[in-house]
């Protein structure tokens, strides 16, 4: 991670769970880390978990990545204030429980698509503007999911409706980004990290109570995988990394 010291990283969905763990670990690694979230006050509280000498590395910025106009404005402001963007962690993602065949489910479906697909695409587009302009080695990491490769078949589980398709989209988008970034002639890597079940806000207490015996990852486990892919030498690109808790049967 020495190559990224004092460089600028953006982490979307940084107020809790995986995003919070990543934001803290990047700050500890010496990166100027900007955490984006709607609940910006929660990012401010993360500083208390950091050693005093690195608390200044973490900055909280309010942004709803389901809104394109906010992404454009915020990324432009970050580029100007911090002299560029070097790493983007597209972590923001939401889950809305509903069946695809249910009536009146349009808003839940659109929320997932706007955040998990369009938010990721627009954040990457705006980060690329900065990366292209400054011409430094850069890296984009998409936090994907194992359901972005295989749909879980378990009739007892609540319906993930459009969540799994949105993550399948991330899998395809990662390959498209890889091809586009190679054609751009800039040294910008892209990586998809697909965790199994992670104990976060998405995994509700009701779900844990019903399926409490299944193994799960901690948010910190995923963050360590992010540090691993960022720590690879310039000639190495990890395209897809799958991380599961030992014993997961999905």
PDB file of C-alpha atoms in Angstrom:
ATOM      1  CA  UNK A   1       0.000   0.000   0.000  1.00  0.00           C
ATOM      2  CA  UNK A   2       3.039   2.275   0.096  1.00  0.00           C
ATOM      3  CA  UNK A   3       2.336   3.328  -3.506  1.00  0.00           C
ATOM      4  CA  UNK A   4      -0.953   4.900  -2.383  1.00  0.00           C
ATOM      5  CA  UNK A   5       0.313   6.895   0.583  1.00  0.00           C
ATOM      6  CA  UNK A   6      -1.010  10.477   0.505  1.00  0.00           C
ATOM      7  CA  UNK A   7      -3.060   9.665  -2.600  1.00  0.00           C
ATOM      8  CA  UNK A   8      -6.827  10.277  -2.760  1.00  0.00           C
ATOM      9  CA  UNK A   9      -9.494   7.574  -2.391  1.00  0.00           C
ATOM     10  CA  UNK A  10     -13.275   7.860  -2.558  1.00  0.00           C
ATOM     11  CA  UNK A  11     -15.420   5.237  -0.812  1.00  0.00           C
ATOM     12  CA  UNK A  12     -19.137   5.285  -1.559  1.00  0.00           C
ATOM     13  CA  UNK A  13     -21.603   4.066   1.050  1.00  0.00           C
ATOM     14  CA  UNK A  14     -19.012   4.690   3.754  1.00  0.00           C
ATOM     15  CA  UNK A  15     -21.324   5.310   6.702  1.00  0.00           C
ATOM     16  CA  UNK A  16     -21.577   1.681   7.874  1.00  0.00           C
ATOM     17  CA  UNK A  17     -20.703  -1.932   7.154  1.00  0.00           C
ATOM     18  CA  UNK A  18     -18.193  -2.737   4.423  1.00  0.00           C
ATOM     19  CA  UNK A  19     -17.805   0.888   3.344  1.00  0.00           C
ATOM     20  CA  UNK A  20     -16.988   2.059   6.852  1.00  0.00           C
ATOM     21  CA  UNK A  21     -14.409  -0.692   7.287  1.00  0.00           C
ATOM     22  CA  UNK A  22     -12.767   0.168   3.960  1.00  0.00           C
ATOM     23  CA  UNK A  23     -12.720   3.895   4.686  1.00  0.00           C
ATOM     24  CA  UNK A  24     -11.017   3.328   8.033  1.00  0.00           C
ATOM     25  CA  UNK A  25      -8.449   0.902   6.623  1.00  0.00           C
ATOM     26  CA  UNK A  26      -7.532   3.208   3.734  1.00  0.00           C
ATOM     27  CA  UNK A  27      -7.091   6.103   6.148  1.00  0.00           C
ATOM     28  CA  UNK A  28      -4.873   3.934   8.342  1.00  0.00           C
ATOM     29  CA  UNK A  29      -2.851   3.020   5.243  1.00  0.00           C
ATOM     30  CA  UNK A  30      -2.065   6.700   4.719  1.00  0.00           C
ATOM     31  CA  UNK A  31      -4.567   7.543   1.980  1.00  0.00           C
ATOM     32  CA  UNK A  32      -6.547  10.769   1.937  1.00  0.00           C
ATOM     33  CA  UNK A  33      -9.922   9.085   2.177  1.00  0.00           C
ATOM     34  CA  UNK A  34     -13.238  10.702   1.296  1.00  0.00           C
ATOM     35  CA  UNK A  35     -16.235   8.788   2.552  1.00  0.00           C
ATOM     36  CA  UNK A  36     -19.476   9.442   0.693  1.00  0.00           C
ATOM     37  CA  UNK A  37     -22.856   8.733   2.238  1.00  0.00           C
ATOM     38  CA  UNK A  38     -26.291  10.155   2.799  1.00  0.00           C
ATOM     39  CA  UNK A  39     -25.802   9.786   6.570  1.00  0.00           C
ATOM     40  CA  UNK A  40     -22.651  11.861   6.590  1.00  0.00           C
ATOM     41  CA  UNK A  41     -22.654  12.283  10.355  1.00  0.00           C
ATOM     42  CA  UNK A  42     -21.962   8.564  10.740  1.00  0.00           C
ATOM     43  CA  UNK A  43     -18.713   8.921   8.830  1.00  0.00           C
ATOM     44  CA  UNK A  44     -17.627  11.681  11.180  1.00  0.00           C
ATOM     45  CA  UNK A  45     -18.034   9.291  14.101  1.00  0.00           C
ATOM     46  CA  UNK A  46     -15.735   6.757  12.412  1.00  0.00           C
ATOM     47  CA  UNK A  47     -12.791   9.034  13.148  1.00  0.00           C
ATOM     48  CA  UNK A  48     -13.062   8.077  16.814  1.00  0.00           C
ATOM     49  CA  UNK A  49     -12.056   4.530  15.837  1.00  0.00           C
ATOM     50  CA  UNK A  50      -8.875   5.743  14.143  1.00  0.00           C
ATOM     51  CA  UNK A  51      -5.494   6.461  15.752  1.00  0.00           C
ATOM     52  CA  UNK A  52      -5.116  10.179  16.461  1.00  0.00           C
ATOM     53  CA  UNK A  53      -2.328  10.576  13.910  1.00  0.00           C
ATOM     54  CA  UNK A  54      -4.507   9.433  10.978  1.00  0.00           C
ATOM     55  CA  UNK A  55      -7.891  10.875  11.904  1.00  0.00           C
ATOM     56  CA  UNK A  56      -7.195  13.803   9.587  1.00  0.00           C
ATOM     57  CA  UNK A  57      -6.991  11.407   6.630  1.00  0.00           C
ATOM     58  CA  UNK A  58     -10.733  10.697   6.721  1.00  0.00           C
ATOM     59  CA  UNK A  59     -13.154  13.252   5.276  1.00  0.00           C
ATOM     60  CA  UNK A  60     -16.942  12.981   5.203  1.00  0.00           C
ATOM     61  CA  UNK A  61     -18.916  14.241   2.202  1.00  0.00           C
ATOM     62  CA  UNK A  62     -22.675  14.009   1.777  1.00  0.00           C
ATOM     63  CA  UNK A  63     -23.725  12.337  -1.474  1.00  0.00           C
ATOM     64  CA  UNK A  64     -26.639  10.200  -2.587  1.00  0.00           C
ATOM     65  CA  UNK A  65     -25.207   8.055  -5.391  1.00  0.00           C
ATOM     66  CA  UNK A  66     -28.688   7.304  -6.721  1.00  0.00           C
ATOM     67  CA  UNK A  67     -28.798  10.924  -7.923  1.00  0.00           C
ATOM     68  CA  UNK A  68     -26.599  11.645 -10.945  1.00  0.00           C
ATOM     69  CA  UNK A  69     -26.521  15.401 -10.402  1.00  0.00           C
ATOM     70  CA  UNK A  70     -25.138  14.951  -6.880  1.00  0.00           C
ATOM     71  CA  UNK A  71     -22.419  12.604  -8.143  1.00  0.00           C
ATOM     72  CA  UNK A  72     -21.316  15.079 -10.809  1.00  0.00           C
ATOM     73  CA  UNK A  73     -21.164  17.981  -8.366  1.00  0.00           C
ATOM     74  CA  UNK A  74     -19.445  16.102  -5.526  1.00  0.00           C
ATOM     75  CA  UNK A  75     -16.794  14.426  -7.678  1.00  0.00           C
ATOM     76  CA  UNK A  76     -15.953  17.746  -9.330  1.00  0.00           C
ATOM     77  CA  UNK A  77     -15.573  19.410  -5.932  1.00  0.00           C
ATOM     78  CA  UNK A  78     -13.351  16.578  -4.633  1.00  0.00           C
ATOM     79  CA  UNK A  79     -11.146  16.733  -7.739  1.00  0.00           C
ATOM     80  CA  UNK A  80     -10.629  20.463  -7.273  1.00  0.00           C
ATOM     81  CA  UNK A  81     -10.100  20.376  -3.514  1.00  0.00           C
ATOM     82  CA  UNK A  82      -7.802  17.337  -3.301  1.00  0.00           C
ATOM     83  CA  UNK A  83      -5.978  17.620  -6.650  1.00  0.00           C
ATOM     84  CA  UNK A  84      -7.446  14.544  -8.220  1.00  0.00           C
ATOM     85  CA  UNK A  85      -8.941  11.137  -7.493  1.00  0.00           C
ATOM     86  CA  UNK A  86      -6.675   8.083  -7.524  1.00  0.00           C
ATOM     87  CA  UNK A  87      -8.810   5.258  -6.107  1.00  0.00           C
ATOM     88  CA  UNK A  88     -12.566   4.733  -6.268  1.00  0.00           C
ATOM     89  CA  UNK A  89     -14.276   2.078  -4.166  1.00  0.00           C
ATOM     90  CA  UNK A  90     -17.820   1.600  -5.474  1.00  0.00           C
ATOM     91  CA  UNK A  91     -19.296   0.092  -2.343  1.00  0.00           C
ATOM     92  CA  UNK A  92     -22.736   1.719  -2.074  1.00  0.00           C
ATOM     93  CA  UNK A  93     -25.495  -0.815  -2.559  1.00  0.00           C
ATOM     94  CA  UNK A  94     -29.006  -1.440  -1.291  1.00  0.00           C
ATOM     95  CA  UNK A  95     -31.385  -4.384  -0.956  1.00  0.00           C
ATOM     96  CA  UNK A  96     -35.153  -4.051  -1.118  1.00  0.00           C
ATOM     97  CA  UNK A  97     -37.254  -7.105  -0.355  1.00  0.00           C
ATOM     98  CA  UNK A  98     -40.059  -7.686  -2.833  1.00  0.00           C
ATOM     99  CA  UNK A  99     -41.050 -10.227  -5.432  1.00  0.00           C
ATOM    100  CA  UNK A 100     -40.536  -9.147  -9.038  1.00  0.00           C
ATOM    101  CA  UNK A 101     -44.089 -10.294  -9.768  1.00  0.00           C
ATOM    102  CA  UNK A 102     -45.680  -8.285  -6.923  1.00  0.00           C
ATOM    103  CA  UNK A 103     -47.828  -5.307  -7.820  1.00  0.00           C
ATOM    104  CA  UNK A 104     -46.806  -1.759  -6.840  1.00  0.00           C
ATOM    105  CA  UNK A 105     -43.120  -2.656  -6.459  1.00  0.00           C
ATOM    106  CA  UNK A 106     -41.776  -0.118  -8.956  1.00  0.00           C
ATOM    107  CA  UNK A 107     -40.155   2.207  -6.421  1.00  0.00           C
ATOM    108  CA  UNK A 108     -38.264  -0.613  -4.690  1.00  0.00           C
ATOM    109  CA  UNK A 109     -36.944  -1.928  -7.989  1.00  0.00           C
ATOM    110  CA  UNK A 110     -35.888   1.523  -9.196  1.00  0.00           C
ATOM    111  CA  UNK A 111     -34.093   2.269  -5.916  1.00  0.00           C
ATOM    112  CA  UNK A 112     -31.905  -0.805  -6.352  1.00  0.00           C
ATOM    113  CA  UNK A 113     -31.156  -0.139 -10.014  1.00  0.00           C
ATOM    114  CA  UNK A 114     -30.423   3.556  -9.424  1.00  0.00           C
ATOM    115  CA  UNK A 115     -27.964   2.797  -6.628  1.00  0.00           C
ATOM    116  CA  UNK A 116     -26.399  -0.560  -7.482  1.00  0.00           C
ATOM    117  CA  UNK A 117     -26.045  -0.086 -11.243  1.00  0.00           C
ATOM    118  CA  UNK A 118     -26.409   3.525 -12.327  1.00  0.00           C
ATOM    119  CA  UNK A 119     -24.711   4.928  -9.223  1.00  0.00           C
ATOM    120  CA  UNK A 120     -21.703   2.697  -9.817  1.00  0.00           C
ATOM    121  CA  UNK A 121     -21.543   3.624 -13.514  1.00  0.00           C
ATOM    122  CA  UNK A 122     -21.854   7.366 -12.933  1.00  0.00           C
ATOM    123  CA  UNK A 123     -19.359   7.404 -10.035  1.00  0.00           C
ATOM    124  CA  UNK A 124     -16.830   5.575 -12.194  1.00  0.00           C
ATOM    125  CA  UNK A 125     -17.442   7.937 -15.108  1.00  0.00           C
ATOM    126  CA  UNK A 126     -16.860  11.004 -12.945  1.00  0.00           C
ATOM    127  CA  UNK A 127     -13.806   9.492 -11.234  1.00  0.00           C
ATOM    128  CA  UNK A 128     -12.350   8.657 -14.650  1.00  0.00           C
ATOM    129  CA  UNK A 129     -12.563  12.317 -15.647  1.00  0.00           C
ATOM    130  CA  UNK A 130     -10.221  13.119 -12.779  1.00  0.00           C
ATOM    131  CA  UNK A 131      -7.960  10.108 -13.339  1.00  0.00           C
ATOM    132  CA  UNK A 132      -7.616  10.947 -17.030  1.00  0.00           C
ATOM    133  CA  UNK A 133      -6.832  14.584 -16.325  1.00  0.00           C
ATOM    134  CA  UNK A 134      -4.101  13.913 -13.755  1.00  0.00           C
ATOM    135  CA  UNK A 135      -2.599  10.879 -15.493  1.00  0.00           C
ATOM    136  CA  UNK A 136      -1.473   8.991 -12.397  1.00  0.00           C
ATOM    137  CA  UNK A 137      -1.749   5.236 -11.839  1.00  0.00           C
ATOM    138  CA  UNK A 138      -5.264   4.666 -10.509  1.00  0.00           C
ATOM    139  CA  UNK A 139      -7.609   1.874  -9.470  1.00  0.00           C
ATOM    140  CA  UNK A 140     -11.382   1.339  -9.425  1.00  0.00           C
ATOM    141  CA  UNK A 141     -12.838  -1.372  -7.190  1.00  0.00           C
ATOM    142  CA  UNK A 142     -16.448  -2.526  -7.516  1.00  0.00           C
ATOM    143  CA  UNK A 143     -17.883  -4.269  -4.449  1.00  0.00           C
ATOM    144  CA  UNK A 144     -19.911  -6.976  -6.133  1.00  0.00           C
ATOM    145  CA  UNK A 145     -21.429 -10.143  -4.593  1.00  0.00           C
ATOM    146  CA  UNK A 146     -21.465 -13.894  -5.088  1.00  0.00           C
ATOM    147  CA  UNK A 147     -25.068 -13.421  -6.248  1.00  0.00           C
ATOM    148  CA  UNK A 148     -23.608 -11.419  -9.116  1.00  0.00           C
ATOM    149  CA  UNK A 149     -22.424 -14.748 -10.514  1.00  0.00           C
ATOM    150  CA  UNK A 150     -25.037 -17.251  -9.305  1.00  0.00           C
ATOM    151  CA  UNK A 151     -28.563 -16.634  -8.050  1.00  0.00           C
ATOM    152  CA  UNK A 152     -29.123 -18.268  -4.657  1.00  0.00           C
ATOM    153  CA  UNK A 153     -31.823 -20.915  -4.918  1.00  0.00           C
ATOM    154  CA  UNK A 154     -33.484 -21.143  -1.530  1.00  0.00           C
ATOM    155  CA  UNK A 155     -37.254 -20.766  -1.308  1.00  0.00           C
ATOM    156  CA  UNK A 156     -37.007 -20.028   2.432  1.00  0.00           C
ATOM    157  CA  UNK A 157     -34.887 -16.946   1.847  1.00  0.00           C
ATOM    158  CA  UNK A 158     -36.603 -13.574   1.332  1.00  0.00           C
ATOM    159  CA  UNK A 159     -36.738 -12.553  -2.316  1.00  0.00           C
ATOM    160  CA  UNK A 160     -33.763 -10.501  -3.440  1.00  0.00           C
ATOM    161  CA  UNK A 161     -35.879  -9.289  -6.382  1.00  0.00           C
ATOM    162  CA  UNK A 162     -33.654  -7.096  -8.562  1.00  0.00           C
ATOM    163  CA  UNK A 163     -30.615  -7.246  -6.219  1.00  0.00           C
ATOM    164  CA  UNK A 164     -29.019 -10.310  -7.847  1.00  0.00           C
ATOM    165  CA  UNK A 165     -29.612  -8.988 -11.381  1.00  0.00           C
ATOM    166  CA  UNK A 166     -28.066  -5.670 -10.323  1.00  0.00           C
ATOM    167  CA  UNK A 167     -24.945  -7.518  -9.172  1.00  0.00           C
ATOM    168  CA  UNK A 168     -24.861  -9.575 -12.370  1.00  0.00           C
ATOM    169  CA  UNK A 169     -24.756  -6.194 -14.095  1.00  0.00           C
ATOM    170  CA  UNK A 170     -21.716  -5.232 -12.010  1.00  0.00           C
ATOM    171  CA  UNK A 171     -19.947  -8.393 -13.191  1.00  0.00           C
ATOM    172  CA  UNK A 172     -20.525  -7.406 -16.825  1.00  0.00           C
ATOM    173  CA  UNK A 173     -19.750  -3.745 -16.198  1.00  0.00           C
ATOM    174  CA  UNK A 174     -16.392  -4.677 -14.662  1.00  0.00           C
ATOM    175  CA  UNK A 175     -15.333  -6.377 -17.889  1.00  0.00           C
ATOM    176  CA  UNK A 176     -16.603  -3.464 -19.973  1.00  0.00           C
ATOM    177  CA  UNK A 177     -14.655  -1.058 -17.756  1.00  0.00           C
ATOM    178  CA  UNK A 178     -11.525  -3.198 -18.119  1.00  0.00           C
ATOM    179  CA  UNK A 179     -11.762  -3.037 -21.899  1.00  0.00           C
ATOM    180  CA  UNK A 180     -12.538   0.683 -21.977  1.00  0.00           C
ATOM    181  CA  UNK A 181      -9.735   1.573 -19.565  1.00  0.00           C
ATOM    182  CA  UNK A 182      -7.212  -0.395 -21.631  1.00  0.00           C
ATOM    183  CA  UNK A 183      -8.314   1.520 -24.736  1.00  0.00           C
ATOM    184  CA  UNK A 184      -7.957   4.794 -22.844  1.00  0.00           C
ATOM    185  CA  UNK A 185      -4.164   4.256 -22.698  1.00  0.00           C
ATOM    186  CA  UNK A 186      -4.157   5.296 -19.035  1.00  0.00           C
ATOM    187  CA  UNK A 187      -2.853   3.004 -16.300  1.00  0.00           C
ATOM    188  CA  UNK A 188      -6.174   2.498 -14.511  1.00  0.00           C
ATOM    189  CA  UNK A 189      -7.004  -0.911 -13.048  1.00  0.00           C
ATOM    190  CA  UNK A 190     -10.479  -2.221 -12.285  1.00  0.00           C
ATOM    191  CA  UNK A 191     -11.369  -5.042  -9.902  1.00  0.00           C
ATOM    192  CA  UNK A 192     -14.609  -6.716  -8.858  1.00  0.00           C
ATOM    193  CA  UNK A 193     -14.687  -8.139  -5.319  1.00  0.00           C
ATOM    194  CA  UNK A 194     -17.532 -10.583  -4.685  1.00  0.00           C
ATOM    195  CA  UNK A 195     -18.142 -11.421  -1.015  1.00  0.00           C
ATOM    196  CA  UNK A 196     -20.421 -14.123   0.273  1.00  0.00           C
ATOM    197  CA  UNK A 197     -22.785 -13.248   3.116  1.00  0.00           C
ATOM    198  CA  UNK A 198     -21.404 -10.370   5.181  1.00  0.00           C
ATOM    199  CA  UNK A 199     -22.816  -9.346   8.544  1.00  0.00           C
ATOM    200  CA  UNK A 200     -23.953  -5.799   7.723  1.00  0.00           C
ATOM    201  CA  UNK A 201     -27.137  -3.739   7.850  1.00  0.00           C
ATOM    202  CA  UNK A 202     -28.385  -5.518   4.708  1.00  0.00           C
ATOM    203  CA  UNK A 203     -28.393  -8.806   6.640  1.00  0.00           C
ATOM    204  CA  UNK A 204     -31.277  -7.965   8.957  1.00  0.00           C
ATOM    205  CA  UNK A 205     -31.658  -9.165  12.537  1.00  0.00           C
ATOM    206  CA  UNK A 206     -34.751 -11.085  11.407  1.00  0.00           C
ATOM    207  CA  UNK A 207     -32.693 -12.932   8.817  1.00  0.00           C
ATOM    208  CA  UNK A 208     -29.930 -13.687  11.303  1.00  0.00           C
ATOM    209  CA  UNK A 209     -32.502 -15.014  13.779  1.00  0.00           C
ATOM    210  CA  UNK A 210     -34.053 -17.275  11.133  1.00  0.00           C
ATOM    211  CA  UNK A 211     -30.750 -18.498   9.686  1.00  0.00           C
ATOM    212  CA  UNK A 212     -28.442 -17.784  12.589  1.00  0.00           C
ATOM    213  CA  UNK A 213     -26.250 -20.827  12.116  1.00  0.00           C
ATOM    214  CA  UNK A 214     -24.952 -19.999   8.658  1.00  0.00           C
ATOM    215  CA  UNK A 215     -21.358 -18.724   8.418  1.00  0.00           C
ATOM    216  CA  UNK A 216     -20.793 -15.106   7.448  1.00  0.00           C
ATOM    217  CA  UNK A 217     -17.961 -12.679   6.824  1.00  0.00           C
ATOM    218  CA  UNK A 218     -17.225  -9.552   8.800  1.00  0.00           C
ATOM    219  CA  UNK A 219     -16.953  -6.220   6.997  1.00  0.00           C
ATOM    220  CA  UNK A 220     -13.268  -6.115   7.913  1.00  0.00           C
ATOM    221  CA  UNK A 221     -12.665  -9.313   5.932  1.00  0.00           C
ATOM    222  CA  UNK A 222     -13.826  -7.613   2.753  1.00  0.00           C
ATOM    223  CA  UNK A 223     -11.791  -4.514   3.535  1.00  0.00           C
ATOM    224  CA  UNK A 224      -8.648  -6.625   3.803  1.00  0.00           C
ATOM    225  CA  UNK A 225      -9.387  -7.979   0.330  1.00  0.00           C
ATOM    226  CA  UNK A 226      -9.594  -4.409  -0.953  1.00  0.00           C
ATOM    227  CA  UNK A 227      -6.179  -3.654   0.538  1.00  0.00           C
ATOM    228  CA  UNK A 228      -4.850  -6.813  -1.101  1.00  0.00           C
ATOM    229  CA  UNK A 229      -5.961  -5.908  -4.628  1.00  0.00           C
ATOM    230  CA  UNK A 230      -4.788  -2.311  -4.226  1.00  0.00           C
ATOM    231  CA  UNK A 231      -1.419  -3.562  -3.002  1.00  0.00           C
ATOM    232  CA  UNK A 232      -0.593  -5.481  -6.167  1.00  0.00           C
ATOM    233  CA  UNK A 233       2.328  -4.178  -8.268  1.00  0.00           C
ATOM    234  CA  UNK A 234       1.531  -2.080 -11.360  1.00  0.00           C
ATOM    235  CA  UNK A 235       1.833  -5.019 -13.762  1.00  0.00           C
ATOM    236  CA  UNK A 236      -0.732  -7.143 -11.851  1.00  0.00           C
ATOM    237  CA  UNK A 237      -4.485  -6.656 -12.129  1.00  0.00           C
ATOM    238  CA  UNK A 238      -6.858  -8.834 -10.125  1.00  0.00           C
ATOM    239  CA  UNK A 239      -9.983  -8.794 -12.250  1.00  0.00           C
ATOM    240  CA  UNK A 240     -12.312 -10.786  -9.980  1.00  0.00           C
ATOM    241  CA  UNK A 241     -11.841 -11.828  -6.361  1.00  0.00           C
ATOM    242  CA  UNK A 242     -14.405 -14.025  -4.609  1.00  0.00           C
ATOM    243  CA  UNK A 243     -14.327 -14.218  -0.824  1.00  0.00           C
ATOM    244  CA  UNK A 244     -16.607 -16.540   1.160  1.00  0.00           C
ATOM    245  CA  UNK A 245     -16.842 -17.535   4.806  1.00  0.00           C
ATOM    246  CA  UNK A 246     -15.583 -21.034   5.403  1.00  0.00           C
ATOM    247  CA  UNK A 247     -18.479 -23.462   5.241  1.00  0.00           C
ATOM    248  CA  UNK A 248     -20.802 -21.315   3.129  1.00  0.00           C
ATOM    249  CA  UNK A 249     -23.022 -23.626   1.096  1.00  0.00           C
ATOM    250  CA  UNK A 250     -24.665 -21.141  -1.267  1.00  0.00           C
TER     251      UNK A 250
END
